[in-house]
Amino acid sequence: MAEPSGVDVGAVLILRERSAGESRVAATPETVRRLRARGLNFQVELGAGLAAGYADQDYADAGASLVEPGAGLGAGVDAVLCVNPPAAAVLEQLKPGALVAGLLAPYGASGLVEQLQARQLSALALELLPRISRAQSMDVLSSQANIAGYKAVLLAAAALDRYVPMLMTAAGTIQPARALILGAGVAGLQALATARRLGAVVYVSDVRPAAKEQVESLGGRFVSPPEQEERPAESGGYAKAASEAFLAAQRQQLAEQLALADMVICTAQVPGRRAPLLISEEMVAGMRPGSVVVDLAVAQGGNCAGTVCGQTVERHGVQLIGGDGLPSSVANHASALYARNLAALVEHVLGEGGFSLDQQLEQEDPIVAGCLLTHAGACRFPDLVSGAN
């Protein structure tokens, strides 16, 4: 076990998440030990890790102090690590200059940003982390999307009215299920790999022709994007919004694929914008009764018409599963990966005397510059927060 460095460089608070349906925690006993070796002291709110399978005693054994929830929670600490934005009452307790790091949902979050500015808090929004090689170990969105893609296929298989793999029996042969995945990002590729492991025949549609090689390397069959003069661009590892003409051509192309599909996994999202509507009500009506759609973009408006956040509804005999918050349903491993990502970011911004954000901004560090939402009373991405991006 790593021992503390002997030099106290700061106190860190780990909160118990209170958002509905949230079971993850921002630090595990493993990452507490890891960061204590860098000189950080930890306060862990009682019960913070229970929903993810981490007992209070595990944190105590790792060297953390257990603290009761209450009005003084957060007073005197140098940083708060969280999954979702902390409650306003916690932010009010933090001293000026303290650091807040987590998934802060920055797009349009004017109320949160106003409080962060008023309290002179520095905030690292993990959604804004640049997708560069140096930041791969900190990429929370990818690690959590990986879990969402995996769980989406399990949900679809459980709801499906037929087997997934091919079966050869004395009563005859059962053909394998046909899966269609919309989007070949991290979630889509994990969904492809999981569906293939279950024995499905998998087709993958993506707006980027370059995704073909990745899809085929995992055993999938690539559905090439429509032939259009203008295709959606890509920025920082994320797809940009497509034109309505392109989306119309894509929907027309997908209609034939959907009619043959047994399960469909929707993963297409554009950061800070409404998810593209790829499956219309009419297209759902053309699907086989008994088939299943899992929409991972449901919280951003959904790729499929009729999906409802966190619910399963039936349209035209097709089950539509609103796959919101799936990483929380695999809370233990989701927390382990999230905490390691966050620990890597903390180590990156930690200097010998504490958190060194000013120095890294001066050195134009792309990681800090890319995700530092507020600092020294100023918002560094006003257009993004106001919704003007």
XYZ file of C-alpha atoms in Angstrom:
389
model
C 0.000 0.000 0.000
C 1.278 3.460 -0.950
C 2.055 5.622 2.063
C 1.385 9.369 2.270
C 4.213 11.511 0.942
C 4.591 13.328 4.261
C 3.874 16.675 2.594
C 0.307 17.937 2.995
C -0.674 19.603 -0.294
C -4.434 19.829 0.220
C -7.685 18.440 1.589
C -10.192 16.754 -0.737
C -13.874 16.048 -0.095
C -15.717 13.092 -1.657
C -19.483 13.559 -1.626
C -22.307 11.061 -1.514
C -24.154 11.618 -4.761
C -27.768 12.667 -4.323
C -29.074 12.874 -7.900
C -31.964 10.506 -8.585
C -30.724 7.164 -9.893
C -27.049 8.001 -9.373
C -25.110 5.132 -7.754
C -21.542 6.055 -8.674
C -18.925 7.668 -6.468
C -16.064 9.956 -7.515
C -13.293 8.163 -5.600
C -12.706 4.579 -4.542
C -10.449 3.278 -1.773
C -7.922 2.500 -4.531
C -7.763 6.099 -5.769
C -7.788 7.484 -2.219
C -4.596 5.504 -1.525
C -3.140 6.615 -4.844
C -3.722 10.308 -4.232
C -2.754 10.184 -0.558
C 0.672 9.114 -1.783
C 0.789 12.508 -3.549
C 0.139 14.390 -0.302
C -3.649 14.838 -0.449
C -5.826 14.238 2.615
C -9.326 12.888 2.087
C -12.655 13.490 3.755
C -15.316 11.028 2.606
C -18.967 11.646 3.411
C -20.524 8.701 5.222
C -22.241 6.344 2.775
C -20.581 7.903 -0.270
C -19.577 4.572 -1.799
C -22.228 2.200 -0.461
C -24.388 2.193 -3.600
C -21.310 1.271 -5.638
C -20.204 -1.493 -3.296
C -17.539 0.438 -1.350
C -18.003 0.371 2.429
C -17.148 3.287 4.707
C -14.580 1.114 6.453
C -12.814 0.531 3.111
C -12.230 4.290 2.836
C -11.102 4.490 6.461
C -8.651 1.651 5.847
C -7.313 3.600 2.852
C -6.548 6.545 5.146
C -9.586 8.762 4.594
C -11.493 10.553 7.346
C -15.216 9.805 7.411
C -17.409 12.897 7.834
C -21.066 13.305 8.679
C -23.373 15.083 6.223
C -24.407 18.453 7.504
C -24.316 22.203 7.198
C -20.524 22.419 7.455
C -19.778 19.862 4.762
C -17.067 21.261 2.493
C -15.755 23.925 4.846
C -11.989 24.239 4.696
C -11.312 21.743 1.901
C -9.215 22.589 -1.143
C -11.127 20.431 -3.637
C -14.379 18.550 -4.123
C -14.473 15.526 -6.413
C -17.943 14.614 -7.596
C -19.895 12.760 -10.263
C -22.716 15.303 -10.632
C -22.621 19.005 -9.675
C -22.561 19.479 -5.880
C -25.576 20.981 -4.162
C -25.645 24.769 -3.848
C -25.358 24.450 -0.057
C -22.050 22.572 -0.408
C -20.656 25.125 -2.866
C -21.527 27.906 -0.418
C -19.276 26.264 2.185
C -16.197 26.124 -0.053
C -13.464 28.688 0.369
C -12.504 30.969 -2.545
C -10.034 29.276 -4.853
C -11.222 25.751 -4.050
C -11.431 23.284 -6.923
C -14.562 21.412 -8.062
C -14.058 18.547 -10.533
C -16.692 16.280 -12.044
C -19.377 15.957 -14.683
C -20.796 19.453 -14.265
C -23.231 19.442 -17.231
C -21.854 22.822 -18.378
C -24.015 23.310 -21.475
C -26.533 25.984 -20.538
C -25.668 25.696 -16.814
C -25.914 29.422 -16.140
C -27.151 29.042 -12.543
C -24.310 26.736 -11.519
C -21.701 28.899 -13.239
C -22.999 32.059 -11.564
C -22.539 30.430 -8.155
C -19.078 29.124 -9.057
C -18.084 32.638 -10.128
C -19.581 34.302 -7.078
C -17.680 31.947 -4.781
C -14.437 32.358 -6.796
C -14.278 28.581 -7.355
C -12.239 26.798 -10.011
C -14.259 24.150 -11.817
C -13.026 21.377 -14.115
C -15.920 20.097 -16.253
C -14.977 16.626 -17.441
C -17.330 16.877 -20.411
C -14.985 19.498 -21.891
C -11.800 17.462 -21.574
C -10.042 17.554 -24.965
C -9.749 14.240 -26.787
C -6.002 14.188 -27.190
C -3.559 11.375 -26.507
C -2.248 13.014 -23.315
C -5.751 13.046 -21.847
C -6.783 9.471 -22.640
C -6.265 8.293 -19.066
C -8.616 11.085 -17.896
C -11.376 10.535 -20.469
C -14.435 9.968 -18.297
C -16.892 10.223 -21.192
C -15.240 7.319 -22.990
C -15.012 5.049 -19.953
C -18.669 5.644 -19.079
C -19.864 5.372 -22.695
C -18.111 2.023 -22.895
C -20.268 0.774 -20.021
C -23.433 2.254 -21.528
C -22.843 0.463 -24.837
C -22.313 -2.843 -23.049
C -25.402 -2.526 -20.837
C -27.612 -1.350 -23.706
C -27.123 -4.647 -25.535
C -27.888 -6.644 -22.388
C -31.130 -4.695 -21.919
C -32.085 -5.249 -25.551
C -31.314 -8.977 -25.369
C -33.351 -9.360 -22.171
C -36.361 -7.611 -23.718
C -36.145 -9.353 -27.106
C -38.739 -11.988 -27.948
C -36.217 -14.349 -29.524
C -32.750 -15.829 -29.019
C -29.699 -13.771 -29.872
C -27.272 -16.503 -31.084
C -27.851 -19.083 -33.785
C -29.051 -22.378 -32.301
C -29.088 -25.733 -34.064
C -31.570 -28.072 -32.366
C -33.486 -31.262 -33.099
C -36.477 -29.039 -33.780
C -34.592 -27.081 -36.419
C -32.197 -24.164 -36.679
C -32.840 -20.799 -35.032
C -31.282 -17.951 -36.977
C -29.216 -15.364 -35.066
C -30.739 -12.036 -34.098
C -29.938 -9.062 -36.272
C -28.680 -5.981 -34.417
C -28.415 -2.470 -35.840
C -26.233 0.085 -34.061
C -26.505 3.768 -34.883
C -23.180 5.484 -34.241
C -19.697 3.954 -34.109
C -18.287 5.974 -31.246
C -17.112 4.442 -27.984
C -20.607 3.312 -26.931
C -21.447 2.018 -30.393
C -18.264 -0.001 -30.756
C -18.722 -1.558 -27.313
C -22.331 -2.370 -28.215
C -21.059 -4.001 -31.401
C -18.496 -6.085 -29.503
C -21.060 -7.145 -26.893
C -23.725 -8.059 -29.448
C -21.179 -10.094 -31.386
C -20.161 -11.947 -28.212
C -23.832 -12.833 -27.691
C -23.973 -14.209 -31.209
C -25.890 -11.532 -33.114
C -25.256 -10.460 -36.677
C -24.442 -6.768 -36.291
C -24.820 -3.870 -38.705
C -23.441 -0.435 -37.782
C -24.385 2.906 -39.306
C -22.191 5.970 -38.887
C -21.881 9.299 -40.684
C -18.093 8.946 -40.865
C -16.791 6.669 -43.636
C -13.564 6.305 -41.631
C -15.495 4.285 -39.024
C -15.776 1.361 -41.459
C -12.376 -0.079 -40.562
C -13.122 -0.031 -36.813
C -16.520 -1.648 -37.314
C -15.203 -4.422 -39.518
C -12.267 -5.104 -37.169
C -14.836 -6.040 -34.505
C -16.811 -8.284 -36.822
C -19.554 -5.827 -37.713
C -20.979 -4.961 -41.108
C -20.734 -1.281 -41.947
C -23.680 0.623 -43.409
C -22.046 3.372 -45.464
C -23.433 6.902 -44.993
C -25.613 8.455 -47.702
C -23.802 9.929 -50.682
C -24.030 13.651 -49.993
C -21.786 16.523 -50.980
C -21.705 17.752 -47.368
C -21.194 15.209 -44.630
C -21.082 15.996 -40.904
C -17.649 17.143 -39.769
C -15.756 16.016 -36.706
C -14.143 18.197 -34.036
C -12.057 17.093 -31.066
C -13.103 13.488 -31.497
C -16.831 14.316 -31.535
C -19.220 14.511 -34.478
C -20.654 17.921 -35.325
C -24.332 18.448 -36.048
C -25.459 17.209 -39.475
C -27.592 19.203 -41.887
C -31.286 18.351 -42.108
C -30.808 17.242 -45.732
C -28.166 14.718 -44.667
C -30.319 13.453 -41.793
C -33.296 13.001 -44.143
C -31.161 10.947 -46.542
C -29.830 8.902 -43.627
C -33.336 8.193 -42.286
C -34.425 7.009 -45.717
C -31.429 4.668 -45.874
C -32.055 3.345 -42.354
C -35.718 2.506 -42.942
C -34.816 -0.676 -44.839
C -32.281 -1.734 -42.208
C -34.744 -1.101 -39.372
C -37.389 -3.303 -40.986
C -34.935 -6.238 -40.753
C -33.540 -5.504 -37.284
C -34.421 -7.346 -34.092
C -32.640 -4.941 -31.773
C -31.443 -1.392 -32.362
C -28.958 0.534 -30.211
C -28.981 4.323 -30.718
C -25.806 6.152 -29.646
C -25.583 9.252 -31.891
C -25.028 12.456 -29.889
C -23.558 15.919 -30.468
C -22.153 17.664 -27.350
C -24.254 20.610 -26.248
C -26.966 20.074 -28.847
C -30.114 18.055 -29.304
C -29.386 14.504 -30.443
C -30.214 13.930 -34.128
C -33.599 12.277 -34.711
C -32.716 9.240 -36.825
C -35.789 7.037 -36.354
C -39.179 8.616 -36.988
C -42.539 7.331 -35.750
C -43.225 6.042 -39.245
C -39.936 4.108 -39.234
C -40.801 2.541 -35.860
C -44.129 1.443 -37.341
C -42.216 -0.334 -40.104
C -40.200 -2.434 -37.641
C -41.004 -6.037 -36.746
C -43.382 -6.318 -33.752
C -41.386 -7.728 -30.840
C -38.188 -5.911 -31.775
C -36.417 -3.586 -29.331
C -34.831 -0.123 -29.512
C -32.486 1.123 -26.771
C -31.916 4.879 -27.079
C -28.754 6.030 -25.286
C -29.317 9.593 -26.513
C -32.715 9.903 -24.833
C -31.543 12.540 -22.310
C -30.505 14.793 -25.221
C -33.847 14.426 -26.996
C -33.344 10.942 -28.386
C -32.391 9.373 -31.710
C -35.718 7.553 -31.829
C -39.167 9.142 -31.780
C -41.223 8.190 -28.747
C -38.484 7.163 -26.313
C -38.899 8.348 -22.715
C -36.033 8.906 -20.252
C -35.623 5.943 -17.919
C -38.769 4.189 -19.141
C -39.761 1.378 -21.488
C -42.715 2.174 -23.719
C -44.325 0.257 -26.569
C -45.033 1.741 -29.980
C -46.485 -0.327 -32.825
C -45.464 -3.509 -31.025
C -41.847 -2.322 -30.658
C -40.325 -1.849 -27.205
C -38.561 1.497 -26.852
C -36.134 1.633 -23.911
C -34.970 5.069 -22.764
C -31.424 4.130 -21.761
C -30.553 7.082 -19.542
C -27.905 6.708 -16.823
C -26.864 3.172 -17.705
C -23.350 3.476 -16.207
C -24.995 3.852 -12.785
C -26.560 0.415 -13.228
C -23.019 -1.028 -13.276
C -22.009 1.198 -10.390
C -19.013 -0.700 -9.016
C -16.980 -0.863 -12.209
C -18.325 2.459 -13.466
C -17.075 4.099 -10.268
C -13.721 2.325 -10.462
C -13.114 3.637 -13.986
C -14.510 7.096 -13.274
C -12.369 7.432 -10.143
C -9.204 6.414 -12.007
C -9.949 8.943 -14.760
C -10.507 11.656 -12.180
C -7.401 10.691 -10.210
C -5.314 11.026 -13.368
C -6.676 14.543 -13.895
C -6.043 15.480 -10.258
C -2.459 14.247 -10.546
C -2.057 16.348 -13.672
C -3.109 19.583 -11.957
C -1.353 18.861 -8.661
C 1.934 20.607 -7.990
C 4.335 20.437 -5.064
C 2.407 23.084 -3.162
C -1.113 22.130 -4.198
C -3.237 22.656 -7.277
C -1.311 24.640 -9.901
C -4.009 25.865 -12.288
C -2.552 29.359 -12.754
C 0.822 27.959 -13.724
C -0.695 25.517 -16.195
C -2.822 28.235 -17.773
C 0.298 30.354 -18.212
C 2.012 27.393 -19.862
C -1.057 26.946 -22.131
C -1.591 23.378 -21.017
C -4.292 22.097 -23.431
C -5.854 19.781 -20.838
C -6.468 22.477 -18.231
C -7.307 25.123 -20.826
C -9.804 22.760 -22.440
C -11.887 21.871 -19.383
C -11.412 24.697 -16.839
C -14.949 26.077 -16.822
C -14.526 28.790 -14.182
C -11.462 30.253 -12.497
C -10.749 33.348 -10.385
C -14.332 34.548 -10.642
C -14.572 34.304 -14.433
C -16.306 31.866 -16.760
C -13.944 30.793 -19.526
C -16.677 29.435 -21.842
C -19.493 32.027 -21.717
C -20.983 31.074 -25.097
C -21.195 27.423 -24.122
C -22.897 28.225 -20.812
C -25.340 30.649 -22.392
C -26.290 28.103 -25.060
C -24.801 30.174 -27.882
C -22.371 27.434 -28.948
